Amino acid sequence: MLLLRNIAVVHLLAVAVFAAPAMARVTELNIVAVEPFADGATYGNTGAYERVRGTFKGELDPADARNKVIVNIDKAPRNAAGRVDYEADFFLLRPAEASRGNGKLIYDVTNRGRKYIHWRLMDAKPASTAVANDPRTAADAGNGLFLRDGYTIVWSGWDPDAPRSNNGMGMKPVIATDNGAPIVRTIRDELVNGTRSALRDTFRLTHEAASLDPSQAKLTVRRRESDTRAAVPSDGWAYVNPREIRLQPEGSKPEPGSIYEFHYPAKNPRVLGIGFAATRDLMSFLRFEKADAKGNANPAGANMRAALGFGVSQSGRFLRDFVHQGFNQDENQRKVFDGLLAHTAGVGGVFLNAGFGQPARTNTQFEDHAMPENAFPFSTAAMKDPVTGRSGSLMRGDGFDPLWIETNTSTEYWQKGASLLVTTPLAESDVTLPANVRAFLIAGTQHGGQAWMTSRPGKCVNSNNPHSPTPALRALLVALSAWVDGKAPPPSRTPRLGDGTLLPVNALKFPEIPGIVVARKVNQFGVLKDWVKPEMDMRQPYQVRIPAVDHDGNETSGIRLTDIAVPLGTYTGWNLYKAPYVEGELCDRDGTFAPFAATAAERNAKGDPRPSLEERYGSHAAYVQKVAEAAAQLVAGRVLLQEDAERLIARAKNDDIVRRFVRDAAPSATSY
């Protein structure tokens, strides 16, 4: 009887298992093409690579606790099984012979539909955005580092409104409804002409207008973020279509840099948080599964042993929210990413998992200032916020937190509140980061810094900063991979309150460099109460601090690559707009470069307080020796790869650098 009873129990359990709802999953892969990469070129011991591109479909159980966090998922359409379907693009670069790979995935979070890792971390120099988004030649792999090391690199779409032009990646929109009826809400778009893109004659709206009746909408304009808004008369603008407006009379052009705000009734919000779940489920599938629900084989191969993720700017903020909102646990209770590296995210999240979200927004001192991005908890360290009374941490402490490296440039301390990663909200003291976290300032670099930056003013009053953070990023991603295998990474390197390397902006002692306009403000923020009105409570703002600098104006803390340890000039993470933009406001996320004079005579003639190259190094040969010494120290500290040390020494010897020691130190466009 006991045996029969046990058999019956087992039978009932089996029935229960097979009757239970399926977990969220990738249901179908549609592989469009498998093609040789770089005409079969080989990379190290890994050999040749293949391009795999296509789409994937998945479904989500809206009742599962891991999906309930997705805003409006309860209002998304359901399939016959009561689940929510989605579909998105994917793209892989994989070893042609899976057995020769290292068994690790690197997921490069697309940024506004664009692939990043090959040109931001491997120094590829694509001819266009379209080429960058469709890597197919040896040149598109740059130095090939992560291919030589055997990684499978993965990209996928997660934003249904990401540009699909120029080979951009996205996903099909899932529209929320009110029991089938359109959802309509008055929202706000901030519209600025020319600061982050080319000058335009019209403005594109983030969402579709529910009505083209101009009496239901309102347009205002102001020159500076802090200025009073002035109403644009109702006959001073018109709809071009439900996603676009223009100024009237026809032919009128928006003033470059002025901030236009448009309040209008919008409809059909996308369930944007599905982008997090789609990323989770694709990476879980590639990491753990052999085939999809229809039997299509896993294109990454079976039994991958680890998954890493990398994100820059918007994509780094995506990773912060991905972890904080619980998406690093799949519905089978498995950890999705073992390690993540978020670069230039500051303390922000991405305006994604929200009704009428606008993920393309990025909050700065001048622009998008009252759009959702910066909200407690800022740091991975657990603490209480004296402003809101809330307690928390970016990490969840639930056993599914990844190993986490966050890197920022100088810009994020000025524009993205990065000091709050390592201090209490009111900058009363430093905090201790958890054991699974490392944080780094890459000193003297700017937000968009990469290998091919040049020093030209652009829209800013000062020449831009050409110093690239990429060598440090490469080393830290390699260190993250080793950390996953059990080898601890280098210790954090950030400015701190305790040693005086973090300061309020009014305490910064920057040298008076001839011709350089100095920034005297940072992006300050409080608690955003309402992004539509908008309303931000600034009665007790969060206390942002910036890195201290030396007598040259270069930062004294963080990872000081050779351009800062053995400088040829002053490199900052801030710059200011020039006319016709709004003079005196922080120039988006750009930095400044001010070269040293070549000789003492030249320095004295200019009235430059900084020692010349002649005075500080004596000769070009002595400069090269100091670069070699600094590079060796960085390699020993595991924040620079040996191959990059050799590149930096070779660059120090090139003809452009030699000429700086014998004439005016103004850099040529090819100096970096």
PDB file of C-alpha atoms in Angstrom, residues 139-333:
ATOM      1  CA  ALA A 139      38.585  46.507 -39.698  1.00  0.00           C
ATOM      2  CA  ASP A 140      35.262  46.319 -37.834  1.00  0.00           C
ATOM      3  CA  ALA A 141      36.933  44.205 -35.141  1.00  0.00           C
ATOM      4  CA  GLY A 142      39.644  46.790 -34.463  1.00  0.00           C
ATOM      5  CA  ASN A 143      42.402  45.180 -32.418  1.00  0.00           C
ATOM      6  CA  GLY A 144      40.274  42.029 -32.076  1.00  0.00           C
ATOM      7  CA  LEU A 145      40.993  41.623 -28.353  1.00  0.00           C
ATOM      8  CA  PHE A 146      37.772  39.894 -27.308  1.00  0.00           C
ATOM      9  CA  LEU A 147      37.739  37.735 -30.429  1.00  0.00           C
ATOM     10  CA  ARG A 148      41.329  36.651 -29.802  1.00  0.00           C
ATOM     11  CA  ASP A 149      40.236  35.714 -26.290  1.00  0.00           C
ATOM     12  CA  GLY A 150      37.382  33.548 -27.582  1.00  0.00           C
ATOM     13  CA  TYR A 151      34.255  35.381 -26.400  1.00  0.00           C
ATOM     14  CA  THR A 152      30.877  35.133 -28.090  1.00  0.00           C
ATOM     15  CA  ILE A 153      29.568  38.694 -28.426  1.00  0.00           C
ATOM     16  CA  VAL A 154      25.824  39.266 -28.305  1.00  0.00           C
ATOM     17  CA  TRP A 155      23.598  42.219 -29.176  1.00  0.00           C
ATOM     18  CA  SER A 156      19.824  42.510 -29.108  1.00  0.00           C
ATOM     19  CA  GLY A 157      17.074  45.088 -29.411  1.00  0.00           C
ATOM     20  CA  TRP A 158      15.292  46.276 -26.274  1.00  0.00           C
ATOM     21  CA  ASP A 159      13.769  49.644 -27.225  1.00  0.00           C
ATOM     22  CA  PRO A 160      10.878  49.638 -29.729  1.00  0.00           C
ATOM     23  CA  ASP A 161      11.521  53.298 -30.557  1.00  0.00           C
ATOM     24  CA  ALA A 162      15.258  52.922 -31.225  1.00  0.00           C
ATOM     25  CA  PRO A 163      16.132  54.082 -34.758  1.00  0.00           C
ATOM     26  CA  ARG A 164      16.014  51.173 -37.209  1.00  0.00           C
ATOM     27  CA  SER A 165      17.852  53.157 -39.879  1.00  0.00           C
ATOM     28  CA  ASN A 166      21.556  52.473 -40.412  1.00  0.00           C
ATOM     29  CA  ASN A 167      21.148  48.844 -39.293  1.00  0.00           C
ATOM     30  CA  GLY A 168      19.853  49.825 -35.856  1.00  0.00           C
ATOM     31  CA  MET A 169      18.422  47.118 -33.589  1.00  0.00           C
ATOM     32  CA  GLY A 170      15.058  47.229 -31.833  1.00  0.00           C
ATOM     33  CA  MET A 171      12.003  45.251 -30.880  1.00  0.00           C
ATOM     34  CA  LYS A 172       8.386  45.239 -31.908  1.00  0.00           C
ATOM     35  CA  PRO A 173       6.233  47.536 -29.765  1.00  0.00           C
ATOM     36  CA  VAL A 174       3.787  46.025 -27.301  1.00  0.00           C
ATOM     37  CA  ILE A 175       1.022  48.573 -26.785  1.00  0.00           C
ATOM     38  CA  ALA A 176      -0.838  48.916 -23.474  1.00  0.00           C
ATOM     39  CA  THR A 177      -4.598  49.498 -23.630  1.00  0.00           C
ATOM     40  CA  ASP A 178      -7.436  50.067 -21.199  1.00  0.00           C
ATOM     41  CA  ASN A 179      -9.417  46.884 -21.908  1.00  0.00           C
ATOM     42  CA  GLY A 180      -8.846  47.425 -25.601  1.00  0.00           C
ATOM     43  CA  ALA A 181      -9.426  51.175 -25.587  1.00  0.00           C
ATOM     44  CA  PRO A 182      -6.482  53.531 -26.221  1.00  0.00           C
ATOM     45  CA  ILE A 183      -4.722  54.942 -23.149  1.00  0.00           C
ATOM     46  CA  VAL A 184      -4.390  58.725 -23.367  1.00  0.00           C
ATOM     47  CA  ARG A 185      -2.391  60.937 -21.002  1.00  0.00           C
ATOM     48  CA  THR A 186      -1.055  64.464 -21.160  1.00  0.00           C
ATOM     49  CA  ILE A 187       2.737  64.260 -21.148  1.00  0.00           C
ATOM     50  CA  ARG A 188       5.722  66.528 -21.698  1.00  0.00           C
ATOM     51  CA  ASP A 189       8.415  66.468 -24.353  1.00  0.00           C
ATOM     52  CA  GLU A 190      11.532  68.608 -24.011  1.00  0.00           C
ATOM     53  CA  LEU A 191      12.766  69.749 -27.407  1.00  0.00           C
ATOM     54  CA  VAL A 192      16.203  71.336 -27.912  1.00  0.00           C
ATOM     55  CA  ASN A 193      17.558  72.077 -31.363  1.00  0.00           C
ATOM     56  CA  GLY A 194      21.124  71.210 -32.322  1.00  0.00           C
ATOM     57  CA  THR A 195      22.756  70.429 -28.992  1.00  0.00           C
ATOM     58  CA  ARG A 196      22.759  66.641 -29.337  1.00  0.00           C
ATOM     59  CA  SER A 197      22.089  66.307 -33.047  1.00  0.00           C
ATOM     60  CA  ALA A 198      22.133  68.332 -36.235  1.00  0.00           C
ATOM     61  CA  LEU A 199      20.015  71.472 -36.453  1.00  0.00           C
ATOM     62  CA  ARG A 200      16.463  70.696 -37.595  1.00  0.00           C
ATOM     63  CA  ASP A 201      13.501  72.680 -38.827  1.00  0.00           C
ATOM     64  CA  THR A 202      10.967  70.517 -36.947  1.00  0.00           C
ATOM     65  CA  PHE A 203      10.722  68.648 -33.645  1.00  0.00           C
ATOM     66  CA  ARG A 204       9.930  64.931 -33.379  1.00  0.00           C
ATOM     67  CA  LEU A 205       7.682  63.859 -30.506  1.00  0.00           C
ATOM     68  CA  THR A 206       8.450  60.867 -28.314  1.00  0.00           C
ATOM     69  CA  HIS A 207       4.884  59.551 -28.447  1.00  0.00           C
ATOM     70  CA  GLU A 208       1.967  59.788 -30.827  1.00  0.00           C
ATOM     71  CA  ALA A 209      -0.362  62.721 -30.237  1.00  0.00           C
ATOM     72  CA  ALA A 210      -3.912  61.582 -29.464  1.00  0.00           C
ATOM     73  CA  SER A 211      -5.364  64.698 -31.090  1.00  0.00           C
ATOM     74  CA  LEU A 212      -4.085  67.208 -33.616  1.00  0.00           C
ATOM     75  CA  ASP A 213      -6.249  69.932 -32.094  1.00  0.00           C
ATOM     76  CA  PRO A 214      -3.728  72.653 -31.092  1.00  0.00           C
ATOM     77  CA  SER A 215      -6.042  73.889 -28.339  1.00  0.00           C
ATOM     78  CA  GLN A 216      -5.321  70.687 -26.395  1.00  0.00           C
ATOM     79  CA  ALA A 217      -1.561  71.261 -26.377  1.00  0.00           C
ATOM     80  CA  LYS A 218       0.826  73.940 -25.157  1.00  0.00           C
ATOM     81  CA  LEU A 219       4.303  74.943 -26.333  1.00  0.00           C
ATOM     82  CA  THR A 220       6.696  77.057 -24.257  1.00  0.00           C
ATOM     83  CA  VAL A 221      10.256  78.249 -24.755  1.00  0.00           C
ATOM     84  CA  ARG A 222      13.066  79.458 -22.525  1.00  0.00           C
ATOM     85  CA  ARG A 223      16.709  80.148 -23.158  1.00  0.00           C
ATOM     86  CA  ARG A 224      18.185  78.555 -20.036  1.00  0.00           C
ATOM     87  CA  GLU A 225      16.975  75.707 -17.869  1.00  0.00           C
ATOM     88  CA  SER A 226      16.501  78.104 -14.938  1.00  0.00           C
ATOM     89  CA  ASP A 227      14.621  80.768 -16.958  1.00  0.00           C
ATOM     90  CA  THR A 228      10.888  81.382 -16.784  1.00  0.00           C
ATOM     91  CA  ARG A 229       8.955  79.640 -19.554  1.00  0.00           C
ATOM     92  CA  ALA A 230       7.354  81.873 -22.188  1.00  0.00           C
ATOM     93  CA  ALA A 231       4.261  80.595 -23.989  1.00  0.00           C
ATOM     94  CA  VAL A 232       4.446  80.213 -27.762  1.00  0.00           C
ATOM     95  CA  PRO A 233       1.076  81.456 -29.143  1.00  0.00           C
ATOM     96  CA  SER A 234      -1.221  78.751 -30.477  1.00  0.00           C
ATOM     97  CA  ASP A 235      -0.759  80.119 -33.981  1.00  0.00           C
ATOM     98  CA  GLY A 236       3.017  80.051 -33.506  1.00  0.00           C
ATOM     99  CA  TRP A 237       3.294  76.292 -34.008  1.00  0.00           C
ATOM    100  CA  ALA A 238       1.501  73.475 -35.864  1.00  0.00           C
ATOM    101  CA  TYR A 239       1.435  69.699 -36.099  1.00  0.00           C
ATOM    102  CA  VAL A 240       3.195  68.229 -39.113  1.00  0.00           C
ATOM    103  CA  ASN A 241       1.828  64.799 -38.184  1.00  0.00           C
ATOM    104  CA  PRO A 242       1.016  62.986 -34.912  1.00  0.00           C
ATOM    105  CA  ARG A 243       4.769  62.569 -34.161  1.00  0.00           C
ATOM    106  CA  GLU A 244       6.114  65.948 -35.329  1.00  0.00           C
ATOM    107  CA  ILE A 245       5.567  69.688 -34.827  1.00  0.00           C
ATOM    108  CA  ARG A 246       7.013  72.838 -36.407  1.00  0.00           C
ATOM    109  CA  LEU A 247       7.071  76.533 -35.666  1.00  0.00           C
ATOM    110  CA  GLN A 248       4.830  78.916 -37.586  1.00  0.00           C
ATOM    111  CA  PRO A 249       4.790  80.637 -39.966  1.00  0.00           C
ATOM    112  CA  GLU A 250       6.123  77.817 -42.116  1.00  0.00           C
ATOM    113  CA  GLY A 251       9.855  78.208 -42.568  1.00  0.00           C
ATOM    114  CA  SER A 252      10.438  79.476 -39.033  1.00  0.00           C
ATOM    115  CA  LYS A 253      13.405  77.779 -37.417  1.00  0.00           C
ATOM    116  CA  PRO A 254      13.806  76.894 -33.727  1.00  0.00           C
ATOM    117  CA  GLU A 255      16.511  78.913 -32.017  1.00  0.00           C
ATOM    118  CA  PRO A 256      19.650  76.760 -31.545  1.00  0.00           C
ATOM    119  CA  GLY A 257      19.981  75.630 -27.946  1.00  0.00           C
ATOM    120  CA  SER A 258      16.741  77.103 -26.610  1.00  0.00           C
ATOM    121  CA  ILE A 259      14.569  74.743 -24.579  1.00  0.00           C
ATOM    122  CA  TYR A 260      11.102  74.188 -26.009  1.00  0.00           C
ATOM    123  CA  GLU A 261       8.616  72.194 -23.909  1.00  0.00           C
ATOM    124  CA  PHE A 262       5.526  70.637 -25.395  1.00  0.00           C
ATOM    125  CA  HIS A 263       2.610  69.423 -23.276  1.00  0.00           C
ATOM    126  CA  TYR A 264       0.191  67.341 -25.324  1.00  0.00           C
ATOM    127  CA  PRO A 265      -2.240  64.409 -25.039  1.00  0.00           C
ATOM    128  CA  ALA A 266      -0.328  61.287 -26.044  1.00  0.00           C
ATOM    129  CA  LYS A 267      -1.707  57.815 -26.725  1.00  0.00           C
ATOM    130  CA  ASN A 268      -0.646  54.187 -27.063  1.00  0.00           C
ATOM    131  CA  PRO A 269       2.140  53.816 -24.493  1.00  0.00           C
ATOM    132  CA  ARG A 270       4.533  50.975 -25.215  1.00  0.00           C
ATOM    133  CA  VAL A 271       5.145  48.450 -22.443  1.00  0.00           C
ATOM    134  CA  LEU A 272       8.794  49.412 -22.467  1.00  0.00           C
ATOM    135  CA  GLY A 273       9.883  47.402 -19.431  1.00  0.00           C
ATOM    136  CA  ILE A 274       9.545  44.284 -21.596  1.00  0.00           C
ATOM    137  CA  GLY A 275      12.947  45.305 -22.943  1.00  0.00           C
ATOM    138  CA  PHE A 276      14.493  44.276 -19.616  1.00  0.00           C
ATOM    139  CA  ALA A 277      12.691  40.927 -19.634  1.00  0.00           C
ATOM    140  CA  ALA A 278      13.579  40.238 -23.280  1.00  0.00           C
ATOM    141  CA  THR A 279      17.255  40.853 -22.477  1.00  0.00           C
ATOM    142  CA  ARG A 280      17.005  38.604 -19.425  1.00  0.00           C
ATOM    143  CA  ASP A 281      15.353  35.778 -21.338  1.00  0.00           C
ATOM    144  CA  LEU A 282      17.648  35.918 -24.377  1.00  0.00           C
ATOM    145  CA  MET A 283      20.774  35.827 -22.225  1.00  0.00           C
ATOM    146  CA  SER A 284      19.339  33.098 -20.011  1.00  0.00           C
ATOM    147  CA  PHE A 285      18.538  31.079 -23.127  1.00  0.00           C
ATOM    148  CA  LEU A 286      22.001  31.554 -24.630  1.00  0.00           C
ATOM    149  CA  ARG A 287      23.624  30.745 -21.310  1.00  0.00           C
ATOM    150  CA  PHE A 288      21.650  27.677 -20.248  1.00  0.00           C
ATOM    151  CA  GLU A 289      19.452  26.147 -22.964  1.00  0.00           C
ATOM    152  CA  LYS A 290      20.159  23.787 -25.858  1.00  0.00           C
ATOM    153  CA  ALA A 291      17.241  24.755 -28.089  1.00  0.00           C
ATOM    154  CA  ASP A 292      14.150  26.943 -28.214  1.00  0.00           C
ATOM    155  CA  ALA A 293      10.583  25.710 -27.725  1.00  0.00           C
ATOM    156  CA  LYS A 294      10.434  24.684 -31.403  1.00  0.00           C
ATOM    157  CA  GLY A 295      13.710  22.788 -31.377  1.00  0.00           C
ATOM    158  CA  ASN A 296      15.933  25.434 -32.992  1.00  0.00           C
ATOM    159  CA  ALA A 297      19.457  25.045 -31.624  1.00  0.00           C
ATOM    160  CA  ASN A 298      21.014  27.632 -29.337  1.00  0.00           C
ATOM    161  CA  PRO A 299      23.256  29.680 -31.699  1.00  0.00           C
ATOM    162  CA  ALA A 300      25.808  30.243 -28.926  1.00  0.00           C
ATOM    163  CA  GLY A 301      26.202  26.494 -28.398  1.00  0.00           C
ATOM    164  CA  ALA A 302      25.277  24.564 -25.292  1.00  0.00           C
ATOM    165  CA  ASN A 303      26.639  24.957 -21.769  1.00  0.00           C
ATOM    166  CA  MET A 304      28.162  28.415 -21.858  1.00  0.00           C
ATOM    167  CA  ARG A 305      29.950  28.815 -18.547  1.00  0.00           C
ATOM    168  CA  ALA A 306      29.566  32.551 -17.886  1.00  0.00           C
ATOM    169  CA  ALA A 307      27.823  35.689 -19.100  1.00  0.00           C
ATOM    170  CA  LEU A 308      29.218  39.212 -18.889  1.00  0.00           C
ATOM    171  CA  GLY A 309      27.523  42.473 -19.810  1.00  0.00           C
ATOM    172  CA  PHE A 310      28.863  45.849 -20.927  1.00  0.00           C
ATOM    173  CA  GLY A 311      26.969  49.112 -21.292  1.00  0.00           C
ATOM    174  CA  VAL A 312      27.969  52.708 -22.103  1.00  0.00           C
ATOM    175  CA  SER A 313      25.957  55.800 -21.121  1.00  0.00           C
ATOM    176  CA  GLN A 314      22.271  54.977 -21.758  1.00  0.00           C
ATOM    177  CA  SER A 315      23.255  51.300 -21.854  1.00  0.00           C
ATOM    178  CA  GLY A 316      25.108  51.560 -18.549  1.00  0.00           C
ATOM    179  CA  ARG A 317      22.032  53.135 -16.989  1.00  0.00           C
ATOM    180  CA  PHE A 318      20.021  50.249 -18.473  1.00  0.00           C
ATOM    181  CA  LEU A 319      22.263  47.821 -16.564  1.00  0.00           C
ATOM    182  CA  ARG A 320      21.793  49.735 -13.297  1.00  0.00           C
ATOM    183  CA  ASP A 321      18.016  49.405 -13.592  1.00  0.00           C
ATOM    184  CA  PHE A 322      18.263  45.826 -14.860  1.00  0.00           C
ATOM    185  CA  VAL A 323      19.950  44.779 -11.638  1.00  0.00           C
ATOM    186  CA  HIS A 324      18.009  47.022  -9.256  1.00  0.00           C
ATOM    187  CA  GLN A 325      14.606  45.978 -10.626  1.00  0.00           C
ATOM    188  CA  GLY A 326      15.370  42.281 -10.281  1.00  0.00           C
ATOM    189  CA  PHE A 327      15.915  41.171 -13.870  1.00  0.00           C
ATOM    190  CA  ASN A 328      19.192  39.383 -13.135  1.00  0.00           C
ATOM    191  CA  GLN A 329      17.108  36.445 -11.903  1.00  0.00           C
ATOM    192  CA  ASP A 330      15.331  34.476 -14.600  1.00  0.00           C
ATOM    193  CA  GLU A 331      12.057  32.656 -14.024  1.00  0.00           C
ATOM    194  CA  ASN A 332      13.906  29.416 -13.339  1.00  0.00           C
ATOM    195  CA  GLN A 333      15.708  31.182 -10.479  1.00  0.00           C
TER     196      GLN A 333
END
